[in-house]
Each structure stands twice: as C-alpha cells, then as structure tokens.
Short mmCIF file of C-alpha atoms in Angstrom, two decimals:
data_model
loop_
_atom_site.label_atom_id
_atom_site.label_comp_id
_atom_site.label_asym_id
_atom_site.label_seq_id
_atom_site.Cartn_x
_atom_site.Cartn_y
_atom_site.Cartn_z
CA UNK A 1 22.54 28.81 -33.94
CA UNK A 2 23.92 27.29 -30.46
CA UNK A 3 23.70 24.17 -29.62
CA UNK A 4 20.22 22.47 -28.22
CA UNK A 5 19.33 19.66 -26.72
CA UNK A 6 17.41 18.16 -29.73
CA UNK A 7 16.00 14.34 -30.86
CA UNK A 8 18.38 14.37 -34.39
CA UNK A 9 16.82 10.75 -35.14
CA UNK A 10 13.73 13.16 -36.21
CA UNK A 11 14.93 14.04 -38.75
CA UNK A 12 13.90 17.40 -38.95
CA UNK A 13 17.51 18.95 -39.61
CA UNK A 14 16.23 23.07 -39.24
CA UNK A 15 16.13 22.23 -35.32
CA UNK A 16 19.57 21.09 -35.05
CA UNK A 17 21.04 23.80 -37.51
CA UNK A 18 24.12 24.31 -37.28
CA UNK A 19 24.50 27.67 -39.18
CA UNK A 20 24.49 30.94 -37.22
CA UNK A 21 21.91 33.63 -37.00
CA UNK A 22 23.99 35.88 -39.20
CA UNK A 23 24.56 33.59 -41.94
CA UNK A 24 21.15 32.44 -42.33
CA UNK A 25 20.27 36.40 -42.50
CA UNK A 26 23.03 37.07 -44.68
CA UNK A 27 22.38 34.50 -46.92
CA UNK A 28 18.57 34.15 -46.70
CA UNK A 29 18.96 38.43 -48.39
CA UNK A 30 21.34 37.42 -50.96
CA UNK A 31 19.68 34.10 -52.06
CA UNK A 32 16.01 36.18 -52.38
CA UNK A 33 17.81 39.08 -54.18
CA UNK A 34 19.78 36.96 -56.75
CA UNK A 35 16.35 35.41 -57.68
CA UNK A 36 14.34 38.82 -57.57
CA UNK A 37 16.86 39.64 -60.30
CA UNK A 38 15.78 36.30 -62.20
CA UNK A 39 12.67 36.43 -61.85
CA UNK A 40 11.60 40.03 -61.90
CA UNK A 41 10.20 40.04 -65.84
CA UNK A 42 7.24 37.74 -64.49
CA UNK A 43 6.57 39.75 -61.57
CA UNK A 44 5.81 43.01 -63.78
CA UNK A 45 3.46 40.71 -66.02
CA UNK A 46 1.99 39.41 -62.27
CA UNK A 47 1.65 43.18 -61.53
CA UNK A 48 -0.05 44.27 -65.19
CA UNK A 49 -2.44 41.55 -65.14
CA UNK A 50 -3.59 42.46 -61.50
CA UNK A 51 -4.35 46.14 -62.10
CA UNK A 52 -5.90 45.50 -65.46
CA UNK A 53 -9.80 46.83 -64.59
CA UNK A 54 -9.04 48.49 -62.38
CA UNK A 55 -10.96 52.48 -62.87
CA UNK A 56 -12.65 50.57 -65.23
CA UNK A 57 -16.42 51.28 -66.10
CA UNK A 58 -15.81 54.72 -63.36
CA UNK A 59 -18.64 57.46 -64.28
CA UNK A 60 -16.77 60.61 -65.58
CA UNK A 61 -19.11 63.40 -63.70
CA UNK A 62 -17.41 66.04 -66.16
CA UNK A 63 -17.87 64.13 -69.12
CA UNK A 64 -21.53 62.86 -68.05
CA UNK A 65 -20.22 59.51 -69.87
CA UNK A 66 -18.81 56.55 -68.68
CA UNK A 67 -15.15 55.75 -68.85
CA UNK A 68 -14.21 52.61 -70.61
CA UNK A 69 -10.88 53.48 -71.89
CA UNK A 70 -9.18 50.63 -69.43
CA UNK A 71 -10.22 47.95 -71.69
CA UNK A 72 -8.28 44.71 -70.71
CA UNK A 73 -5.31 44.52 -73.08
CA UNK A 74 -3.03 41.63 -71.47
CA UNK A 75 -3.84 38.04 -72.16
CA UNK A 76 -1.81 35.61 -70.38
CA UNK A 77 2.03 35.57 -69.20
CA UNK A 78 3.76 35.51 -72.75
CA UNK A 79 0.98 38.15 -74.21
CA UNK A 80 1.73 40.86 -71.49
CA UNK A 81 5.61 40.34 -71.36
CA UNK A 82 5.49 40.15 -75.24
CA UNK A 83 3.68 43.39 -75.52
CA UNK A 84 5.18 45.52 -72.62
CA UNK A 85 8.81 44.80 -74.41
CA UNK A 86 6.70 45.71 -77.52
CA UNK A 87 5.64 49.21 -76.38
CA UNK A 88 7.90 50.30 -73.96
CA UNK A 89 11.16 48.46 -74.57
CA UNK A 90 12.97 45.23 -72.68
CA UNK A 91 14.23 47.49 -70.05
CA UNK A 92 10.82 48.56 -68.64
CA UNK A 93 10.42 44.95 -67.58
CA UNK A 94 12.98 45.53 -64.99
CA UNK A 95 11.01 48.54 -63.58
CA UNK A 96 10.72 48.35 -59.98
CA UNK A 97 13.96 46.43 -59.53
CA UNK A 98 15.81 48.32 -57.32
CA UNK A 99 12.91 48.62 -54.31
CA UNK A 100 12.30 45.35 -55.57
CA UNK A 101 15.89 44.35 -53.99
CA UNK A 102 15.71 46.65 -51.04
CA UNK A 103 12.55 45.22 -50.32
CA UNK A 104 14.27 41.78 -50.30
CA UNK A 105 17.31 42.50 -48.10
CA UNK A 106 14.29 43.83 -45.75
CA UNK A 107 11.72 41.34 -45.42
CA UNK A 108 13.91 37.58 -46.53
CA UNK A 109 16.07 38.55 -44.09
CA UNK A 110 13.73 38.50 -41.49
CA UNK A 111 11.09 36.54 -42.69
CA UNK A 112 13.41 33.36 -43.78
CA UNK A 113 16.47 33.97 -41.97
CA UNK A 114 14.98 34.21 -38.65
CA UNK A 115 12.29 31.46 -38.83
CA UNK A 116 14.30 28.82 -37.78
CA UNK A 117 15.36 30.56 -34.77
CA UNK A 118 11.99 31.95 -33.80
CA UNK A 119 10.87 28.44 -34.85
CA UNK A 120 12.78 26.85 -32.17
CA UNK A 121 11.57 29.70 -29.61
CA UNK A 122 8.22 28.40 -29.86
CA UNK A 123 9.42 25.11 -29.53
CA UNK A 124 10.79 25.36 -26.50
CA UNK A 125 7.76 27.75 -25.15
CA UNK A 126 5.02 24.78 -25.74
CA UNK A 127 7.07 21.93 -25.23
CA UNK A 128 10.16 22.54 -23.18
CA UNK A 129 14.13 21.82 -23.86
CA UNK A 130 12.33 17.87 -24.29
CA UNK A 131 11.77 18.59 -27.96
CA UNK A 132 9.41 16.07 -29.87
CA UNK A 133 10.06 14.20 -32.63
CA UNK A 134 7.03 14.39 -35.03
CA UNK A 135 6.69 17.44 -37.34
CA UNK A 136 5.29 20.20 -34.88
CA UNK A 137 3.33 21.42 -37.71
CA UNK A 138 1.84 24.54 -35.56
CA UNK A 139 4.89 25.51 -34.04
CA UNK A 140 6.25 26.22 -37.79
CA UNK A 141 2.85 27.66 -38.75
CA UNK A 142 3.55 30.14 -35.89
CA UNK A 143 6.52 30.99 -36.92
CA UNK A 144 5.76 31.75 -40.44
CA UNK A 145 2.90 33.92 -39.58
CA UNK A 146 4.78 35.99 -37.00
CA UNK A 147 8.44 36.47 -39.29
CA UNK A 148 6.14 37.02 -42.72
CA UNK A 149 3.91 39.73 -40.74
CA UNK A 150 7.21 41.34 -38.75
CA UNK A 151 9.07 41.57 -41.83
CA UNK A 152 6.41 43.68 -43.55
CA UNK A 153 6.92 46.72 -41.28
CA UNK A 154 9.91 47.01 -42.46
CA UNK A 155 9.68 46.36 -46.23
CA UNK A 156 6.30 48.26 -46.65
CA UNK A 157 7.92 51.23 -48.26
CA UNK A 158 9.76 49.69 -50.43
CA UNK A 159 7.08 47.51 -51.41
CA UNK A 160 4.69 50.54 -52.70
CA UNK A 161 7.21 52.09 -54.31
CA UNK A 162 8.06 48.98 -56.43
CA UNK A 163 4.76 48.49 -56.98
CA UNK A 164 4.01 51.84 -58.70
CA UNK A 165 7.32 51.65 -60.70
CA UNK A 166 6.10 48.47 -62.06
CA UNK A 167 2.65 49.29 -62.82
CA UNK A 168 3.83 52.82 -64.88
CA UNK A 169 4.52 52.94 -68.32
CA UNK A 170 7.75 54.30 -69.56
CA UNK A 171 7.62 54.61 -72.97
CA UNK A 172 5.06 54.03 -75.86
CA UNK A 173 1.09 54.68 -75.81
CA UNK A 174 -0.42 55.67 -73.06
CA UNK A 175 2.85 57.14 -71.41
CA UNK A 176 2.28 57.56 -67.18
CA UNK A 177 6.01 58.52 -66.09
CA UNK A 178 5.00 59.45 -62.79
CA UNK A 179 8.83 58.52 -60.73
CA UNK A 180 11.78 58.85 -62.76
CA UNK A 181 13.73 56.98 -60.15
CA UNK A 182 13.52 55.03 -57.05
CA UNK A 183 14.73 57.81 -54.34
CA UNK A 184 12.25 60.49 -56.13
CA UNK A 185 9.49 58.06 -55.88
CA UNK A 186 10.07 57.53 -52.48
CA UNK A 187 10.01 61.60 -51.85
CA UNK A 188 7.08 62.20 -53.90
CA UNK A 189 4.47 59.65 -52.24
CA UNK A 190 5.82 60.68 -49.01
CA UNK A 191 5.37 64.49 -50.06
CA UNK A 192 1.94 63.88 -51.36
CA UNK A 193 0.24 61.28 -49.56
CA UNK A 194 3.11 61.68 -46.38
CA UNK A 195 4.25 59.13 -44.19
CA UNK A 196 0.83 57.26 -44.60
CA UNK A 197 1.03 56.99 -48.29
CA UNK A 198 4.43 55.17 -47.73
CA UNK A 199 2.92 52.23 -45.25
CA UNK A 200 -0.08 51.98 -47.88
CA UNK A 201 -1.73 48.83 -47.66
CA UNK A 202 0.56 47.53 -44.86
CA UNK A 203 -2.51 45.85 -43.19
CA UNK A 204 -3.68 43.67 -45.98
CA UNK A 205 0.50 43.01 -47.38
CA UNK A 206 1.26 41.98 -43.27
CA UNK A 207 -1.81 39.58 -43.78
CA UNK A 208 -1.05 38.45 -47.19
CA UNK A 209 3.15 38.11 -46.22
CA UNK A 210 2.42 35.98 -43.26
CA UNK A 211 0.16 34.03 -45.74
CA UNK A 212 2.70 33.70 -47.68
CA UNK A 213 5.73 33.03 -45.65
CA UNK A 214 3.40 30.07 -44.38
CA UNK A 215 2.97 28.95 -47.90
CA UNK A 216 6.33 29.43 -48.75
CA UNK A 217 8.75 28.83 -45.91
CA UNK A 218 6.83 26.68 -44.29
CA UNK A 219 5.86 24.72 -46.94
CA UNK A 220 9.04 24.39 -48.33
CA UNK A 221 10.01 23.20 -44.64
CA UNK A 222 7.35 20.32 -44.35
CA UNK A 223 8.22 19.20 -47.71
CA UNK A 224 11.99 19.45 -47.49
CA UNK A 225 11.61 17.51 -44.04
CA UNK A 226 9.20 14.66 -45.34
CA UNK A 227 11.43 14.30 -48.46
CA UNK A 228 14.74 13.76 -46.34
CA UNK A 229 12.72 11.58 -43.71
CA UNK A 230 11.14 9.07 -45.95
CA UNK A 231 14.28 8.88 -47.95
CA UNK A 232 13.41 10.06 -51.08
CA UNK A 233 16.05 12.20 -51.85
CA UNK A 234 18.87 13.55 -49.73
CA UNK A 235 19.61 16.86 -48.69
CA UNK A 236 20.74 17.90 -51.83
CA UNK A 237 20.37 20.64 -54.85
CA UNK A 238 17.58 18.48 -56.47
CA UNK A 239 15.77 17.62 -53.25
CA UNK A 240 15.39 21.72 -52.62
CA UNK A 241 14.43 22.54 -56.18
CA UNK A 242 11.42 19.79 -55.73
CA UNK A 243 10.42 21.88 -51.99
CA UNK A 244 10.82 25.24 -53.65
CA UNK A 245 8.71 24.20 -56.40
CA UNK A 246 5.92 23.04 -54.01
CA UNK A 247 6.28 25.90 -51.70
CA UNK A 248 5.42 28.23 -54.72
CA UNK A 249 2.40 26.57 -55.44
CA UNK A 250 1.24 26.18 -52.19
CA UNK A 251 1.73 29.80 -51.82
CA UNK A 252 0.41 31.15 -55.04
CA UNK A 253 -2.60 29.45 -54.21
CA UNK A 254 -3.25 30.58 -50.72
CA UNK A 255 -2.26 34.09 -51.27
CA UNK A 256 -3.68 35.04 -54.90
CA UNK A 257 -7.15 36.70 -53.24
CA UNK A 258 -4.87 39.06 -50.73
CA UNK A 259 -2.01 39.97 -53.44
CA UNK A 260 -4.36 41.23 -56.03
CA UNK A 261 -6.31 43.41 -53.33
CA UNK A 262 -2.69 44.51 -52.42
CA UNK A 263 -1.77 45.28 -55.55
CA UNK A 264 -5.12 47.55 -56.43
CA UNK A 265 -4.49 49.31 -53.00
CA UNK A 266 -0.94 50.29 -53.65
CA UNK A 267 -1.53 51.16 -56.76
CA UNK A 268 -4.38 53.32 -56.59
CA UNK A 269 -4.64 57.20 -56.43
CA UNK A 270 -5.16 58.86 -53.35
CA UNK A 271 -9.29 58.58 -52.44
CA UNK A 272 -10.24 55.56 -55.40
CA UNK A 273 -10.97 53.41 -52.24
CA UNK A 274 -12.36 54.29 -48.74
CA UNK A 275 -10.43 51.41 -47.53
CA UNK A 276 -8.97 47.49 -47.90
CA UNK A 277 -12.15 46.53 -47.45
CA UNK A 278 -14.06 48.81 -50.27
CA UNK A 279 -11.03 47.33 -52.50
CA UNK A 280 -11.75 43.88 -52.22
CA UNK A 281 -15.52 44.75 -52.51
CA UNK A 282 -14.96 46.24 -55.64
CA UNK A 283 -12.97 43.55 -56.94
CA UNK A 284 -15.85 41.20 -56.14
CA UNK A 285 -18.35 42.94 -58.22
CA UNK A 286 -15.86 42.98 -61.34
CA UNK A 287 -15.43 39.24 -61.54
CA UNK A 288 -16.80 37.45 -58.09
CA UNK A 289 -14.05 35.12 -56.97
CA UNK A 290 -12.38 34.42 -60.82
CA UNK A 291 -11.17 38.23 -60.13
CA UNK A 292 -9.40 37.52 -57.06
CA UNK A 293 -7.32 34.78 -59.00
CA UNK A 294 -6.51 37.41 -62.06
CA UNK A 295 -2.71 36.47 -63.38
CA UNK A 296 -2.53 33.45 -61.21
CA UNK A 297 -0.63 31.33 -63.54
CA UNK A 298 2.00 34.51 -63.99
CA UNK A 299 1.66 34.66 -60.25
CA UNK A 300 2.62 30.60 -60.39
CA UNK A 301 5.63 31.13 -62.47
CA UNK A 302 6.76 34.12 -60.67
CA UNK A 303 6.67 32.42 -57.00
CA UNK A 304 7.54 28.56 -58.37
CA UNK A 305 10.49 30.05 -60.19
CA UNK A 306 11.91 32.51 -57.53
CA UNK A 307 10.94 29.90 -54.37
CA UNK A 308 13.49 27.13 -56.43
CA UNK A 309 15.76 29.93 -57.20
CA UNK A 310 15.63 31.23 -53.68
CA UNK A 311 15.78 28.16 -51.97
CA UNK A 312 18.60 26.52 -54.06
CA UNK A 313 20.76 29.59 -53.41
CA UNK A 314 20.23 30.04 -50.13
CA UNK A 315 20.86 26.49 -48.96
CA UNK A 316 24.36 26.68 -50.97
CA UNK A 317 24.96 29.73 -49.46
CA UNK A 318 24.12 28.90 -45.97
CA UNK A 319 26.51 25.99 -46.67
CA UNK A 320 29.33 27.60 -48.02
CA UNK A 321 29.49 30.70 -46.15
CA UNK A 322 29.50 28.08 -42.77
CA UNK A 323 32.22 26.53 -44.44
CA UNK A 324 34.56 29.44 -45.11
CA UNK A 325 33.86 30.67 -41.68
CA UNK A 326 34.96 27.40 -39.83
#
C-alpha cells in the first residue's frame, strides 16, 4: 500500500501497512486455500449436520403417507465424520474440495486482501488525511460488510456447487451421485436450473459473508490491534493464533442462523422453497431458534481452526513474500 500520512503511535499497524495490494491478495488466496485444505473434513460434517431434516416429515401425495425416511442420523462432530468415512470411504470427506478452493481464491482475495485498503478509503472519506488514533471501530465494520458482500458475487457459483458436492453421498447406503465432478456440476445446475440456479442463494450468502467477514476479519483486527496495543503479546505467530481463534468464535456465533438457511437453500431441489424467506420459516417450525444453531460446535471447529490456520499463514506470507520482493 503507498505511503499515508498516519498517527503510528496508535498502534493500529493495518493503517500503516506496508505490504502492497497484490501481496495481500496474493497471499490473503493462498493462506485461505492452504487452510480450506486443513480444514475441509469439518466443513462436510458442518454441511451434514445442517441439511439433516431437511424434506423431513414432507406429505408424499402419491403415497397418501407421510415421509419420514430422513430420520436424523448424525450426532455431533466425531459421530458424522466417523460414520461418513464409515459408509462412503475417507475420500468422500474431501468432497467439494476443489470449488471449495476456487471459491477461496475468489472471495479471500477480495474479502481479506482488500479490507485494509478499502479500510483506509473510508478512513479518509469520514475523517480526512488527519487520521485518528482510537480504534475507528465503524470504519472497519464498513469495510467488512462491503468486501464480505462484494466478494460473494463472485464466489457464488462456486459456493453452490461445493455445497451440493458435499452434501451427496458417494458411496454406501443411500447412494445420491448426482455430479461426478466439479466442471459437470457446474454444467448441469446451469443446464437445469440455468444461470439462476448457479447464483442460488446469493442474497442470504452476501448477507451471511458480510456477517461473517465482520466476525472474522474484523474481529480478528480489533483483537490483533488491542493485543499489540496493551502489550500483551507482540506481533508474532502466537499473538495471531490467539486473534484467529477469537475471530472464529465471534463469527460462528453471529453467522450460525444465516449459514444453515444458506445451506438448506443451496441444497435444495428446484421448487422445495418459494424463497429465503419460506426457508428460514421452515426451519423455525422444525426446531424454533435451537434449529438455526444445528452443528454449531462443528461449525466452531471448522471456522476457529481455519481462521488460526488462515490467519497464521497469511501474516507469514504477507511477510515473506514483502521480503523477497524488496
């Protein structure tokens, strides 16, 4: 980033950055791709926990019955990982993990490695080239909301398509190989549901991305910044797994209701809900608000692992590629 006229005795260090645009970007895709890869197993578990109920207790009109045969089979993170490698082998964890990546190299780069630069734009829009010195939390609330949502119209695609990889089942009981691969599942939702069926959901995942960037990025910001201020720590490796860890809380929290209305949108065949709305309505009446938290603590573990994975990388990336290049 080129140089500003900024108070440094702040101590807020992402206003005085002195990497470049590219190298955040660049290293902001890598970092969240290396820990997609870590992390992914938990994700799947996130996703399987989320859709469980989902059809369930439907009225069969042919039948004249009701259909109960989506009876809640997952029990907590270890049960669900333990029984997906169980039924459908280790590798089927991993399913997903290519859009999973693309999705990454679409919406971190944007969403982390241009906050700090569209943080300082705001800055300078509300307060001038005289920056202040406290913690301008709404100027980084801002920018969260605005790179998380931007990001999204981007990623979208790949984010259904993940989605729907993850939530199939490969192999064992109750086989539903709908996409044998990531480009045919991209052609197939596009050839049945078109263009639209591709940018699925994109209103409630641009609401629950910003929510989450905020939780996330922002949060890992605050924390990161109060740490280094109040000299707990320095800027170091253990001072950013401590702010990636509370970034994925404060996150998982926040965003848990949207992501699991997400999730049952993507995932859904063409016509189960009128809309975003009628989807969160009908997760309501399965479980009132315990239903909107469904695989929260897999949803913990996912985010808290891959925000101190992310964040660890991608400050020692940041570093080192600004080293080699100078």
């Amino acid at each position: 980033m080129s140089s500003h006229k900024v108070d440094t005795k702040s101590s807020d260090a992402n206003f005085a950055s002195k990497e470049s645009l590219w190298i955040k970007m660049l290293s902001a895709g890598t970092a969240a791709c290396f820990a997609d890869m870590v992390t992914f197993p938990l994700d799947t578990a996130k996703v399987r926990l989320q859709i469980q109920g989902q059809g369930k207790n439907l009225f069969d009109h042919t039948l004249m019955e009701w259909n109960t045969t989506n009876v809640p089979k997952y029990r907590g993170l270890l049960n669900t990982l333990r029984i997906i490698v169980k039924e459908e082998g280790f590798l089927s964890v991993y399913n997903g993990l290519v859009p999973g990546l693309q999705r990454q190299m679409c919406f971190s780069t944007i969403r982390l490695g241009l906050y700090d630069e569209v943080k300082l734009k705001y800055a300078k829009l509300l307060y001038g080239e005289n920056l202040p010195s406290d913690m301008m939390i709404n100027v980084r609330i801002l920018s969260g909301l605005t790179t998380g949502g931007v990001s999204v119209i981007l990623a979208q695609p790949t984010d259904v398509v993940k989605i729907k990889m993850q939530a199939q089942k490969t192999t064992g009981p109750s086989i539903t190989i709908l996409y044998k691969n990531t480009l045919q599942a991209y052609a197939k939702i596009g050839r049945q549901e078109g263009m639209k069926g591709l940018w699925k959901g994109c209103v409630p995942n641009m609401i629950r991305n910003a929510i989450v960037n905020v939780g996330e990025v922002v949060a890992y910001d605050i924390i990161k910044t109060l740490i280094i201020r109040h000299d707990i720590m320095s800027d170091s490796v253990p001072c950013h797994v401590v702010s990636g860890a509370g970034a994925g809380f404060c996150a998982t929290v926040v965003a848990s209701p949207v992501d699991v209305v997400k999730t049952r949108y993507m995932n859904s065949p063409l016509g189960e809900y009128r809309g975003v709305i009628h989807c969160a309505y009908s997760v309501w009446k399965e479980g009132k608000l315990k239903a909107f938290y469904k695989g929260f603590v897999p949803s913990f573990m996912r985010l808290g692992s891959w925000n101190i994975v992310m964040f660890m990388c991608y400050e020692q990336l940041k570093a080192a590629i600004h080293y080699t290049t100078t």
